[in-house]
PDB file of C-alpha atoms (C1' of nucleotides) in Angstrom:
ATOM      1  CA  MET A 209      63.385  -2.947  38.737  1.00 59.00           C
ATOM      2  CA  HIS A 210      60.449  -2.714  38.282  1.00 79.00           C
ATOM      3  CA  ILE A 211      57.717  -4.125  35.278  1.00 90.00           C
ATOM      4  CA  THR A 212      57.867  -1.688  32.229  1.00 94.00           C
ATOM      5  CA  LEU A 213      54.931   0.213  31.082  1.00 94.00           C
ATOM      6  CA  GLU A 214      55.377  -1.308  28.332  1.00 96.00           C
ATOM      7  CA  SER A 215      54.081  -4.879  29.917  1.00 96.00           C
ATOM      8  CA  ASP A 216      52.164  -2.612  31.874  1.00 94.00           C
ATOM      9  CA  TYR A 217      50.193  -1.591  28.330  1.00 95.00           C
ATOM     10  CA  ALA A 218      49.966  -5.026  27.566  1.00 97.00           C
ATOM     11  CA  LEU A 219      48.397  -6.434  30.734  1.00 96.00           C
ATOM     12  CA  ARG A 220      45.418  -3.457  30.265  1.00 94.00           C
ATOM     13  CA  ILE A 221      45.036  -4.751  26.342  1.00 97.00           C
ATOM     14  CA  VAL A 222      45.004  -8.519  27.325  1.00 97.00           C
ATOM     15  CA  LEU A 223      42.177  -7.615  29.595  1.00 96.00           C
ATOM     16  CA  CYS A 224      40.409  -5.213  27.573  1.00 96.00           C
ATOM     17  CA  LEU A 225      40.098  -8.099  25.133  1.00 97.00           C
ATOM     18  CA  VAL A 226      39.365  -9.886  27.937  1.00 96.00           C
ATOM     19  CA  ARG A 227      36.288  -7.329  28.876  1.00 94.00           C
ATOM     20  CA  GLU A 228      34.862  -6.599  25.752  1.00 94.00           C
ATOM     21  CA  LYS A 229      34.907 -10.634  24.747  1.00 94.00           C
ATOM     22  CA  LYS A 230      34.909  -9.682  20.301  1.00 96.00           C
ATOM     23  CA  ARG A 231      37.047  -8.719  17.744  1.00 97.00           C
ATOM     24  CA  LEU A 232      38.442  -5.377  18.383  1.00 97.00           C
ATOM     25  CA  ASP A 233      40.798  -3.512  16.075  1.00 97.00           C
ATOM     26  CA  ALA A 234      43.825  -1.413  16.719  1.00 97.00           C
ATOM     27  CA  LYS A 235      42.012   1.965  17.005  1.00 97.00           C
ATOM     28  CA  THR A 236      39.435   1.021  18.980  1.00 97.00           C
ATOM     29  CA  ILE A 237      41.835  -0.804  21.817  1.00 97.00           C
ATOM     30  CA  SER A 238      43.870   2.234  22.085  1.00 96.00           C
ATOM     31  CA  GLU A 239      40.945   4.136  23.269  1.00 95.00           C
ATOM     32  CA  HIS A 240      39.665   2.162  25.957  1.00 94.00           C
ATOM     33  CA  THR A 241      43.273   1.160  27.193  1.00 94.00           C
ATOM     34  CA  CYS A 242      44.876   4.966  26.763  1.00 93.00           C
ATOM     35  CA  VAL A 243      47.664   3.715  24.888  1.00 95.00           C
ATOM     36  CA  THR A 244      48.795   5.493  21.512  1.00 96.00           C
ATOM     37  CA  LEU A 245      48.094   3.767  18.304  1.00 97.00           C
ATOM     38  CA  ARG A 246      51.367   3.128  17.247  1.00 97.00           C
ATOM     39  CA  PHE A 247      52.410   1.507  20.725  1.00 98.00           C
ATOM     40  CA  ALA A 248      49.325  -0.361  20.848  1.00 98.00           C
ATOM     41  CA  LEU A 249      49.789  -1.708  17.852  1.00 98.00           C
ATOM     42  CA  LYS A 250      53.482  -3.017  18.183  1.00 98.00           C
ATOM     43  CA  ILE A 251      52.389  -4.144  21.668  1.00 98.00           C
ATOM     44  CA  LEU A 252      49.320  -6.493  19.517  1.00 98.00           C
ATOM     45  CA  ARG A 253      52.172  -7.752  17.328  1.00 98.00           C
ATOM     46  CA  LYS A 254      54.149  -9.571  20.239  1.00 98.00           C
ATOM     47  CA  LEU A 255      51.251 -10.428  21.692  1.00 98.00           C
ATOM     48  CA  VAL A 256      50.759 -11.769  18.471  1.00 98.00           C
ATOM     49  CA  ALA A 257      53.866 -13.169  18.276  1.00 97.00           C
ATOM     50  CA  GLY A 258      53.170 -15.029  21.315  1.00 97.00           C
ATOM     51  CA  GLY A 259      50.266 -16.543  20.649  1.00 97.00           C
ATOM     52  CA  ILE A 260      47.898 -14.379  23.401  1.00 98.00           C
ATOM     53  CA  VAL A 261      45.946 -12.633  20.553  1.00 98.00           C
ATOM     54  CA  LYS A 262      45.124 -13.414  17.168  1.00 97.00           C
ATOM     55  CA  SER A 263      44.778 -10.602  14.582  1.00 97.00           C
ATOM     56  CA  PHE A 264      42.670 -10.245  11.343  1.00 97.00           C
ATOM     57  CA  LYS A 265      43.999  -8.114   8.613  1.00 95.00           C
ATOM     58  CA  GLY A 266      41.288  -6.031   6.231  1.00 94.00           C
ATOM     59  CA  THR A 267      38.404  -4.865   6.784  1.00 93.00           C
ATOM     60  CA  GLN A 268      36.556  -6.163   9.595  1.00 93.00           C
ATOM     61  CA  GLY A 269      40.339  -6.870  10.874  1.00 95.00           C
ATOM     62  CA  GLY A 270      41.390  -6.566  14.466  1.00 97.00           C
ATOM     63  CA  TYR A 271      42.104  -8.400  17.204  1.00 98.00           C
ATOM     64  CA  GLU A 272      41.092 -11.373  19.677  1.00 98.00           C
ATOM     65  CA  LEU A 273      41.997 -13.623  22.257  1.00 98.00           C
ATOM     66  CA  ALA A 274      44.205 -16.607  21.171  1.00 97.00           C
ATOM     67  CA  LYS A 275      43.193 -18.518  24.210  1.00 97.00           C
ATOM     68  CA  LYS A 276      40.543 -18.493  27.269  1.00 97.00           C
ATOM     69  CA  PRO A 277      41.356 -15.513  29.580  1.00 97.00           C
ATOM     70  CA  GLU A 278      41.919 -18.669  32.311  1.00 97.00           C
ATOM     71  CA  GLU A 279      44.882 -19.693  30.090  1.00 98.00           C
ATOM     72  CA  ILE A 280      46.274 -16.171  30.248  1.00 98.00           C
ATOM     73  CA  SER A 281      48.879 -15.893  32.579  1.00 98.00           C
ATOM     74  CA  LEU A 282      50.605 -12.646  33.793  1.00 97.00           C
ATOM     75  CA  LYS A 283      53.439 -14.152  33.463  1.00 97.00           C
ATOM     76  CA  ASP A 284      52.812 -15.141  29.805  1.00 97.00           C
ATOM     77  CA  VAL A 285      52.028 -11.318  29.033  1.00 97.00           C
ATOM     78  CA  ILE A 286      54.794  -9.900  30.438  1.00 97.00           C
ATOM     79  CA  GLU A 287      57.151 -12.773  29.300  1.00 96.00           C
ATOM     80  CA  THR A 288      55.823 -12.113  26.174  1.00 97.00           C
ATOM     81  CA  VAL A 289      56.417  -8.379  25.966  1.00 96.00           C
ATOM     82  CA  GLU A 290      59.569  -7.930  27.974  1.00 93.00           C
ATOM     83  CA  GLY A 291      61.192 -11.558  27.877  1.00 89.00           C
ATOM     84  CA  THR A 292      62.209 -14.008  30.648  1.00 87.00           C
ATOM     85  CA  TYR A 293      61.438 -12.698  34.173  1.00 84.00           C
ATOM     86  CA  CYS A 294      65.828 -12.558  36.738  1.00 83.00           C
ATOM     87  CA  LEU A 295      65.979 -10.791  39.691  1.00 86.00           C
ATOM     88  CA  SER A 296      70.615 -10.167  38.921  1.00 84.00           C
ATOM     89  CA  ARG A 297      72.004 -10.549  35.432  1.00 74.00           C
ATOM     90  CA  CYS A 298      73.778 -12.583  37.127  1.00 64.00           C
ATOM     91  CA  LEU A 299      71.436 -15.800  36.052  1.00 60.00           C
ATOM     92  CA  GLN A 300      70.972 -14.807  32.289  1.00 64.00           C
ATOM     93  CA  ASP A 301      73.478 -17.445  30.429  1.00 57.00           C
ATOM     94  CA  ASP A 302      75.648 -15.194  28.831  1.00 57.00           C
ATOM     95  CA  TYR A 303      76.474 -12.883  32.111  1.00 57.00           C
ATOM     96  CA  GLU A 304      80.509 -12.504  33.280  1.00 58.00           C
ATOM     97  CA  CYS A 305      80.035 -12.713  36.389  1.00 58.00           C
ATOM     98  CA  SER A 306      83.461 -10.573  37.245  1.00 54.00           C
ATOM     99  CA  ARG A 307      83.371 -11.806  41.154  1.00 52.00           C
ATOM    100  CA  GLY A 308      83.793 -15.866  41.464  1.00 44.00           C
ATOM    101  CA  LYS A 309      86.454 -17.341  39.036  1.00 39.00           C
ATOM    102  CA  SER A 310      84.107 -20.077  39.398  1.00 45.00           C
ATOM    103  CA  GLY A 311      81.242 -19.094  38.152  1.00 48.00           C
ATOM    104  CA  ILE A 312      78.655 -18.798  40.247  1.00 55.00           C
ATOM    105  CA  CYS A 313      79.117 -16.456  43.387  1.00 76.00           C
ATOM    106  CA  CYS A 314      77.019 -16.867  46.633  1.00 84.00           C
ATOM    107  CA  PHE A 315      74.433 -14.149  45.716  1.00 90.00           C
ATOM    108  CA  GLN A 316      73.293 -17.024  42.840  1.00 87.00           C
ATOM    109  CA  LYS A 317      71.116 -18.998  45.224  1.00 89.00           C
ATOM    110  CA  ALA A 318      69.530 -16.364  46.805  1.00 93.00           C
ATOM    111  CA  PHE A 319      68.441 -14.693  42.899  1.00 93.00           C
ATOM    112  CA  ASP A 320      67.675 -17.755  41.350  1.00 91.00           C
ATOM    113  CA  GLU A 321      64.751 -18.682  43.935  1.00 94.00           C
ATOM    114  CA  ILE A 322      63.317 -15.114  44.780  1.00 95.00           C
ATOM    115  CA  SER A 323      63.735 -15.479  41.160  1.00 93.00           C
ATOM    116  CA  THR A 324      61.712 -18.948  40.425  1.00 94.00           C
ATOM    117  CA  LEU A 325      59.359 -17.936  43.425  1.00 95.00           C
ATOM    118  CA  VAL A 326      58.271 -14.654  41.071  1.00 95.00           C
ATOM    119  CA  GLN A 327      57.944 -16.560  38.165  1.00 95.00           C
ATOM    120  CA  GLU A 328      55.343 -19.128  39.351  1.00 96.00           C
ATOM    121  CA  ARG A 329      53.239 -16.684  41.701  1.00 96.00           C
ATOM    122  CA  LEU A 330      52.985 -14.243  38.080  1.00 96.00           C
ATOM    123  CA  GLN A 331      52.171 -17.469  36.339  1.00 97.00           C
ATOM    124  CA  HIS A 332      49.481 -18.202  39.095  1.00 97.00           C
ATOM    125  CA  TYR A 333      47.593 -15.298  38.517  1.00 97.00           C
ATOM    126  CA  ASN A 334      44.797 -15.190  35.715  1.00 97.00           C
ATOM    127  CA  PHE A 335      42.833 -13.111  33.002  1.00 96.00           C
ATOM    128  CA  GLY A 336      39.823 -15.919  34.648  1.00 95.00           C
ATOM    129  CA  MET A 337      41.214 -14.678  38.242  1.00 93.00           C
ATOM    130  CA  LEU A 338      41.438 -11.213  37.467  1.00 85.00           C
ATOM    131  CA  LYS A 339      38.956  -9.598  34.695  1.00 75.00           C
ATOM    132  CA  ASP A 340      36.432  -9.050  36.874  1.00 72.00           C
ATOM    133  CA  ASP A 341      38.273  -7.441  40.065  1.00 61.00           C
ATOM    134  CA  PHE A 342      38.316  -4.065  39.195  1.00 50.00           C
TER     135      PHE A 342
ATOM    136  CA  MET B 145      63.534  -5.912  35.803  1.00 59.00           C
ATOM    137  CA  HIS B 146      67.177  -6.445  36.652  1.00 78.00           C
ATOM    138  CA  ILE B 147      68.258  -5.611  40.403  1.00 90.00           C
ATOM    139  CA  THR B 148      70.579  -2.426  39.136  1.00 94.00           C
ATOM    140  CA  LEU B 149      74.401  -3.366  38.883  1.00 94.00           C
ATOM    141  CA  GLU B 150      74.985  -0.046  41.906  1.00 96.00           C
ATOM    142  CA  SER B 151      73.288  -2.788  44.008  1.00 96.00           C
ATOM    143  CA  ASP B 152      75.249  -6.042  42.485  1.00 94.00           C
ATOM    144  CA  TYR B 153      78.215  -3.509  42.797  1.00 96.00           C
ATOM    145  CA  ALA B 154      77.223  -2.291  46.164  1.00 97.00           C
ATOM    146  CA  LEU B 155      76.500  -6.512  47.586  1.00 96.00           C
ATOM    147  CA  ARG B 156      80.258  -7.189  46.650  1.00 94.00           C
ATOM    148  CA  ILE B 157      81.380  -3.750  48.919  1.00 97.00           C
ATOM    149  CA  VAL B 158      79.871  -5.675  51.501  1.00 97.00           C
ATOM    150  CA  LEU B 159      80.879  -9.124  51.244  1.00 96.00           C
ATOM    151  CA  CYS B 160      84.316  -7.412  50.410  1.00 96.00           C
ATOM    152  CA  LEU B 161      84.014  -5.679  54.832  1.00 97.00           C
ATOM    153  CA  VAL B 162      82.782  -9.394  55.590  1.00 96.00           C
ATOM    154  CA  ARG B 163      85.148 -11.525  54.792  1.00 94.00           C
ATOM    155  CA  GLU B 164      87.986  -8.882  55.247  1.00 95.00           C
ATOM    156  CA  LYS B 165      86.975  -8.568  58.662  1.00 94.00           C
ATOM    157  CA  LYS B 166      88.678  -5.417  59.132  1.00 96.00           C
ATOM    158  CA  ARG B 167      89.351  -1.543  58.069  1.00 97.00           C
ATOM    159  CA  LEU B 168      89.364  -0.777  54.396  1.00 98.00           C
ATOM    160  CA  ASP B 169      89.832   2.533  52.435  1.00 97.00           C
ATOM    161  CA  ALA B 170      87.741   3.268  48.821  1.00 98.00           C
ATOM    162  CA  LYS B 171      91.431   2.145  47.098  1.00 97.00           C
ATOM    163  CA  THR B 172      91.675  -1.408  48.722  1.00 97.00           C
ATOM    164  CA  ILE B 173      87.618  -2.052  48.557  1.00 97.00           C
ATOM    165  CA  SER B 174      87.906  -0.932  44.900  1.00 97.00           C
ATOM    166  CA  GLU B 175      90.422  -2.966  43.725  1.00 95.00           C
ATOM    167  CA  HIS B 176      88.805  -5.554  45.608  1.00 95.00           C
ATOM    168  CA  THR B 177      85.375  -5.634  44.396  1.00 94.00           C
ATOM    169  CA  CYS B 178      86.946  -4.548  40.722  1.00 94.00           C
ATOM    170  CA  VAL B 179      84.499  -1.262  40.799  1.00 95.00           C
ATOM    171  CA  THR B 180      86.153   2.425  40.072  1.00 97.00           C
ATOM    172  CA  LEU B 181      87.532   3.904  42.797  1.00 97.00           C
ATOM    173  CA  ARG B 182      85.049   6.737  41.972  1.00 97.00           C
ATOM    174  CA  PHE B 183      81.596   4.728  41.799  1.00 98.00           C
ATOM    175  CA  ALA B 184      82.624   2.681  44.088  1.00 98.00           C
ATOM    176  CA  LEU B 185      83.252   6.141  46.707  1.00 98.00           C
ATOM    177  CA  LYS B 186      79.818   6.819  45.901  1.00 98.00           C
ATOM    178  CA  ILE B 187      78.153   3.674  46.737  1.00 98.00           C
ATOM    179  CA  LEU B 188      79.848   3.280  50.094  1.00 98.00           C
ATOM    180  CA  ARG B 189      78.404   6.785  50.761  1.00 98.00           C
ATOM    181  CA  LYS B 190      75.079   6.355  50.279  1.00 98.00           C
ATOM    182  CA  LEU B 191      75.508   2.817  52.548  1.00 98.00           C
ATOM    183  CA  VAL B 192      77.313   4.228  54.733  1.00 98.00           C
ATOM    184  CA  ALA B 193      73.400   6.789  55.339  1.00 97.00           C
ATOM    185  CA  GLY B 194      71.791   3.830  55.100  1.00 97.00           C
ATOM    186  CA  GLY B 195      73.537   3.048  58.619  1.00 97.00           C
ATOM    187  CA  ILE B 196      74.983  -0.753  56.759  1.00 98.00           C
ATOM    188  CA  VAL B 197      79.246   0.881  56.726  1.00 98.00           C
ATOM    189  CA  LYS B 198      80.973   3.313  59.085  1.00 98.00           C
ATOM    190  CA  SER B 199      83.210   5.312  57.473  1.00 98.00           C
ATOM    191  CA  PHE B 200      86.366   7.398  58.934  1.00 97.00           C
ATOM    192  CA  LYS B 201      87.861  10.697  58.026  1.00 96.00           C
ATOM    193  CA  GLY B 202      92.086  11.246  57.254  1.00 95.00           C
ATOM    194  CA  THR B 203      94.312   8.770  56.935  1.00 93.00           C
ATOM    195  CA  GLN B 204      94.402   5.297  57.984  1.00 94.00           C
ATOM    196  CA  GLY B 205      90.468   6.173  57.728  1.00 95.00           C
ATOM    197  CA  GLY B 206      88.392   3.839  55.901  1.00 97.00           C
ATOM    198  CA  TYR B 207      84.797   1.980  56.077  1.00 98.00           C
ATOM    199  CA  GLU B 208      83.924  -0.788  58.313  1.00 98.00           C
ATOM    200  CA  LEU B 209      80.703  -2.577  58.602  1.00 98.00           C
ATOM    201  CA  ALA B 210      78.667  -1.395  61.068  1.00 98.00           C
ATOM    202  CA  LYS B 211      76.265  -3.871  61.795  1.00 97.00           C
ATOM    203  CA  LYS B 212      77.859  -7.941  62.773  1.00 97.00           C
ATOM    204  CA  PRO B 213      77.734  -9.283  59.349  1.00 97.00           C
ATOM    205  CA  GLU B 214      74.048 -11.924  59.869  1.00 97.00           C
ATOM    206  CA  GLU B 215      72.182  -8.267  60.704  1.00 98.00           C
ATOM    207  CA  ILE B 216      72.831  -7.227  57.402  1.00 98.00           C
ATOM    208  CA  SER B 217      70.056  -8.545  54.365  1.00 98.00           C
ATOM    209  CA  LEU B 218      70.462  -8.984  50.810  1.00 97.00           C
ATOM    210  CA  LYS B 219      66.858  -6.100  51.370  1.00 97.00           C
ATOM    211  CA  ASP B 220      69.141  -3.642  53.138  1.00 97.00           C
ATOM    212  CA  VAL B 221      71.807  -3.257  50.984  1.00 97.00           C
ATOM    213  CA  ILE B 222      69.486  -3.250  47.775  1.00 97.00           C
ATOM    214  CA  GLU B 223      67.412  -0.772  48.619  1.00 96.00           C
ATOM    215  CA  THR B 224      69.961   1.280  50.191  1.00 97.00           C
ATOM    216  CA  VAL B 225      71.166   1.939  47.084  1.00 96.00           C
ATOM    217  CA  GLU B 226      67.841   2.026  44.494  1.00 93.00           C
ATOM    218  CA  GLY B 227      64.810   2.646  47.639  1.00 90.00           C
ATOM    219  CA  THR B 228      62.210   0.059  48.236  1.00 89.00           C
ATOM    220  CA  TYR B 229      61.533  -3.052  45.541  1.00 85.00           C
ATOM    221  CA  CYS B 230      57.921  -3.047  44.109  1.00 84.00           C
ATOM    222  CA  LEU B 231      57.420  -4.911  40.719  1.00 87.00           C
ATOM    223  CA  SER B 232      54.973  -2.476  38.961  1.00 85.00           C
ATOM    224  CA  ARG B 233      54.825   1.411  39.808  1.00 75.00           C
ATOM    225  CA  CYS B 234      51.003   1.245  39.990  1.00 66.00           C
ATOM    226  CA  LEU B 235      52.842   0.007  44.287  1.00 61.00           C
ATOM    227  CA  GLN B 236      54.028   3.304  44.502  1.00 66.00           C
ATOM    228  CA  ASP B 237      52.632   6.099  46.310  1.00 59.00           C
ATOM    229  CA  ASP B 238      52.549   9.237  43.819  1.00 58.00           C
ATOM    230  CA  TYR B 239      51.414   7.066  40.613  1.00 59.00           C
ATOM    231  CA  GLU B 240      48.809   7.488  38.986  1.00 59.00           C
ATOM    232  CA  CYS B 241      46.694   4.269  37.346  1.00 58.00           C
ATOM    233  CA  SER B 242      44.974   5.633  34.415  1.00 55.00           C
ATOM    234  CA  ARG B 243      43.460   2.360  34.121  1.00 53.00           C
ATOM    235  CA  GLY B 244      41.450   2.378  37.467  1.00 44.00           C
ATOM    236  CA  LYS B 245      38.720   5.252  38.615  1.00 39.00           C
ATOM    237  CA  SER B 246      38.991   4.000  41.781  1.00 45.00           C
ATOM    238  CA  GLY B 247      42.361   4.182  42.077  1.00 48.00           C
ATOM    239  CA  ILE B 248      42.963   0.447  42.741  1.00 56.00           C
ATOM    240  CA  CYS B 249      42.990  -1.722  39.499  1.00 76.00           C
ATOM    241  CA  CYS B 250      42.727  -5.281  39.302  1.00 84.00           C
ATOM    242  CA  PHE B 251      46.581  -6.078  39.084  1.00 90.00           C
ATOM    243  CA  GLN B 252      47.221  -5.004  41.988  1.00 87.00           C
ATOM    244  CA  LYS B 253      46.873  -7.392  44.705  1.00 89.00           C
ATOM    245  CA  ALA B 254      48.706  -9.717  42.791  1.00 93.00           C
ATOM    246  CA  PHE B 255      51.519  -7.448  42.277  1.00 93.00           C
ATOM    247  CA  ASP B 256      51.497  -6.356  46.096  1.00 92.00           C
ATOM    248  CA  GLU B 257      51.939 -10.109  46.828  1.00 94.00           C
ATOM    249  CA  ILE B 258      54.865 -10.687  44.776  1.00 95.00           C
ATOM    250  CA  SER B 259      56.297  -7.393  45.565  1.00 94.00           C
ATOM    251  CA  THR B 260      55.941  -8.195  49.083  1.00 95.00           C
ATOM    252  CA  LEU B 261      57.498 -11.828  48.584  1.00 95.00           C
ATOM    253  CA  VAL B 262      60.143 -10.850  47.094  1.00 95.00           C
ATOM    254  CA  GLN B 263      61.118  -8.559  49.796  1.00 95.00           C
ATOM    255  CA  GLU B 264      60.570 -11.217  52.657  1.00 96.00           C
ATOM    256  CA  ARG B 265      63.233 -13.138  51.253  1.00 96.00           C
ATOM    257  CA  LEU B 266      66.120 -10.628  50.455  1.00 96.00           C
ATOM    258  CA  GLN B 267      65.480 -10.086  53.804  1.00 97.00           C
ATOM    259  CA  HIS B 268      65.646 -13.617  54.839  1.00 97.00           C
ATOM    260  CA  TYR B 269      68.647 -13.721  53.105  1.00 97.00           C
ATOM    261  CA  ASN B 270      71.959 -12.401  55.341  1.00 97.00           C
ATOM    262  CA  PHE B 271      75.983 -11.676  55.131  1.00 96.00           C
ATOM    263  CA  GLY B 272      76.203 -14.370  58.367  1.00 95.00           C
ATOM    264  CA  MET B 273      75.169 -16.771  55.818  1.00 93.00           C
ATOM    265  CA  LEU B 274      76.084 -15.890  52.671  1.00 85.00           C
ATOM    266  CA  LYS B 275      79.993 -15.353  53.581  1.00 74.00           C
ATOM    267  CA  ASP B 276      81.254 -18.335  53.286  1.00 72.00           C
ATOM    268  CA  ASP B 277      79.255 -20.110  50.211  1.00 60.00           C
ATOM    269  CA  PHE B 278      81.974 -19.455  47.115  1.00 50.00           C
TER     270      PHE B 278
ATOM    271  C1'  DT C 125      39.222  -4.749  -9.716  1.00 90.95           C
ATOM    272  C1'  DG C 126      40.517  -1.679  -7.116  1.00 90.95           C
ATOM    273  C1'  DA C 127      40.005   1.889  -3.787  1.00 90.95           C
ATOM    274  C1'  DA C 128      39.241   1.672   1.268  1.00 90.95           C
ATOM    275  C1'  DA C 129      40.477  -0.813   6.543  1.00 90.95           C
ATOM    276  C1'  DA C 130      43.092  -3.096   8.467  1.00 90.95           C
ATOM    277  C1'  DG C 131      47.709  -4.826  10.024  1.00 90.95           C
ATOM    278  C1'  DA C 132      53.293  -5.784   9.693  1.00 90.95           C
ATOM    279  C1'  DG C 133      58.076  -4.768   9.527  1.00 90.95           C
ATOM    280  C1'  DT C 134      61.760  -1.593  10.055  1.00 90.95           C
ATOM    281  C1'  DA C 135      63.678   1.852  11.202  1.00 90.95           C
ATOM    282  C1'  DG C 136      64.373   5.702  13.664  1.00 90.95           C
ATOM    283  C1'  DT C 137      63.941  10.059  17.608  1.00 90.95           C
ATOM    284  C1'  DA C 138      62.735  10.914  22.444  1.00 90.95           C
ATOM    285  C1'  DA C 139      62.712  10.253  27.426  1.00 90.95           C
ATOM    286  C1'  DA C 140      64.120   8.465  31.443  1.00 90.95           C
ATOM    287  C1'  DT C 141      67.466   6.151  33.833  1.00 90.95           C
ATOM    288  C1'  DT C 142      71.503   4.095  35.423  1.00 90.95           C
ATOM    289  C1'  DA C 143      76.554   3.686  35.081  1.00 90.95           C
ATOM    290  C1'  DG C 144      80.317   6.360  35.759  1.00 90.95           C
ATOM    291  C1'  DT C 145      83.320  10.809  36.073  1.00 90.95           C
ATOM    292  C1'  DA C 146      85.265  15.136  37.837  1.00 90.95           C
ATOM    293  C1'  DT C 147      86.515  18.540  40.812  1.00 90.95           C
ATOM    294  C1'  DA C 148      86.605  21.007  45.116  1.00 90.95           C
ATOM    295  C1'  DA C 149      86.548  21.161  49.873  1.00 90.95           C
ATOM    296  C1'  DA C 150      86.341  18.867  54.947  1.00 90.95           C
ATOM    297  C1'  DT C 151      88.279  15.808  58.457  1.00 90.95           C
ATOM    298  C1'  DA C 152      91.569  13.151  60.871  1.00 90.95           C
ATOM    299  C1'  DA C 153      96.288  11.692  61.637  1.00 90.95           C
ATOM    300  C1'  DT C 154     101.025  12.339  61.875  1.00 90.95           C
TER     301       DT C 154
ATOM    302  C1'  DA D 244     101.722  22.209  58.659  1.00 90.95           C
ATOM    303  C1'  DT D 245     101.225  18.162  55.053  1.00 90.95           C
ATOM    304  C1'  DT D 246      99.389  14.367  53.348  1.00 90.95           C
ATOM    305  C1'  DA D 247      96.027   9.960  53.091  1.00 90.95           C
ATOM    306  C1'  DT D 248      91.602   9.948  53.297  1.00 90.95           C
ATOM    307  C1'  DT D 249      86.214  10.661  53.483  1.00 90.95           C
ATOM    308  C1'  DT D 250      82.049  14.768  51.667  1.00 90.95           C
ATOM    309  C1'  DA D 251      79.342  16.928  49.030  1.00 90.95           C
ATOM    310  C1'  DT D 252      77.663  18.095  44.451  1.00 90.95           C
ATOM    311  C1'  DA D 253      77.104  18.758  39.754  1.00 90.95           C
ATOM    312  C1'  DC D 254      77.945  16.973  35.361  1.00 90.95           C
ATOM    313  C1'  DT D 255      79.008  13.863  31.672  1.00 90.95           C
ATOM    314  C1'  DA D 256      78.354   9.655  29.133  1.00 90.95           C
ATOM    315  C1'  DA D 257      75.939   4.872  28.032  1.00 90.95           C
ATOM    316  C1'  DT D 258      72.175   2.223  27.949  1.00 90.95           C
ATOM    317  C1'  DT D 259      67.234   1.240  27.896  1.00 90.95           C
ATOM    318  C1'  DT D 260      62.810   2.097  28.136  1.00 90.95           C
ATOM    319  C1'  DA D 261      59.249   4.380  25.755  1.00 90.95           C
ATOM    320  C1'  DC D 262      57.206   6.613  21.603  1.00 90.95           C
ATOM    321  C1'  DT D 263      56.432   7.520  16.418  1.00 90.95           C
ATOM    322  C1'  DA D 264      57.128   7.794  11.177  1.00 90.95           C
ATOM    323  C1'  DC D 265      56.535   5.703   6.960  1.00 90.95           C
ATOM    324  C1'  DT D 266      56.651   2.202   4.002  1.00 90.95           C
ATOM    325  C1'  DC D 267      54.698  -2.335   3.389  1.00 90.95           C
ATOM    326  C1'  DT D 268      50.929  -5.887   2.617  1.00 90.95           C
ATOM    327  C1'  DT D 269      46.794  -8.916   2.967  1.00 90.95           C
ATOM    328  C1'  DT D 270      41.813  -8.547   3.140  1.00 90.95           C
ATOM    329  C1'  DT D 271      37.184  -6.831   2.083  1.00 90.95           C
ATOM    330  C1'  DC D 272      33.011  -5.686  -0.424  1.00 90.95           C
ATOM    331  C1'  DA D 273      31.024  -1.852  -3.561  1.00 90.95           C
TER     332       DA D 273
END
DNA sequence: TGAAAAGAGTAGTAAATTAGTATAAATAAT
DNA sequence: ATTATTTATACTAATTTACTACTCTTTTCA
């Protein structure tokens, strides 16, 4: 019931790019964030696919932010890495809830409210606010 | 980043006891909730230890609620089964955050706020409110 | 133009967590 | 005593998370 380590690493990586304010190659990012090179590369690919980071191939290549820090929320990064947040599986479209015949159980409303709240808060915090906060 | 299936089963089990309003043995609970007998027994032990359910040994034994439905929150059940909710490991006492030398990182405040919010909401919903809601 | 320095893609393995089972012992009622 | 129940401990299986290996493609620049 946690944010995964992978999300945590992704947040560090984005923070690293926010702070350095320039193009960085994967090796440098790996060193700054204490995430292994291979794993950092994998996460960076997800961030690129999610439109949070831009990549440049070849010598002098590397990664830059694709948006301004204040346009990148915790939600953007976390959901790019691990998909939409939901508190219980019964909120997922493909989940067959064995409790209710109707497909709607008494817990669903509560879980849905809480998941929405979490998403809203994760959306609220962005890297513009967070960057100097160490 | 989910409530586990085990918590989900625990909620069903408590709901079953709330609805039946009488002492039930593990086999009956298992049948009503579609949780295997062995696993239901395991979860019931946690619920007993957590003070949510009372157990009675021997013939005519079984389980009853230890409190009124309105005194049992979602939080009570979920935390009994899987421990305190926290969004990120960096909120756990024993977690060594490799980001900040100070032990406090810029994400911690946000995660802490959100975790608190989730706990508050889970506390708010109780089985008195939920029981008839199918 | 081709070697070097990057990232991209795919597939795999290892570790951790979650889910579930087996077995033997203890207890209470009759 | 016997039977129906819970308790306790330890185990195994399945799933998810974390991480690695290898090969390919692209870009730069001597």
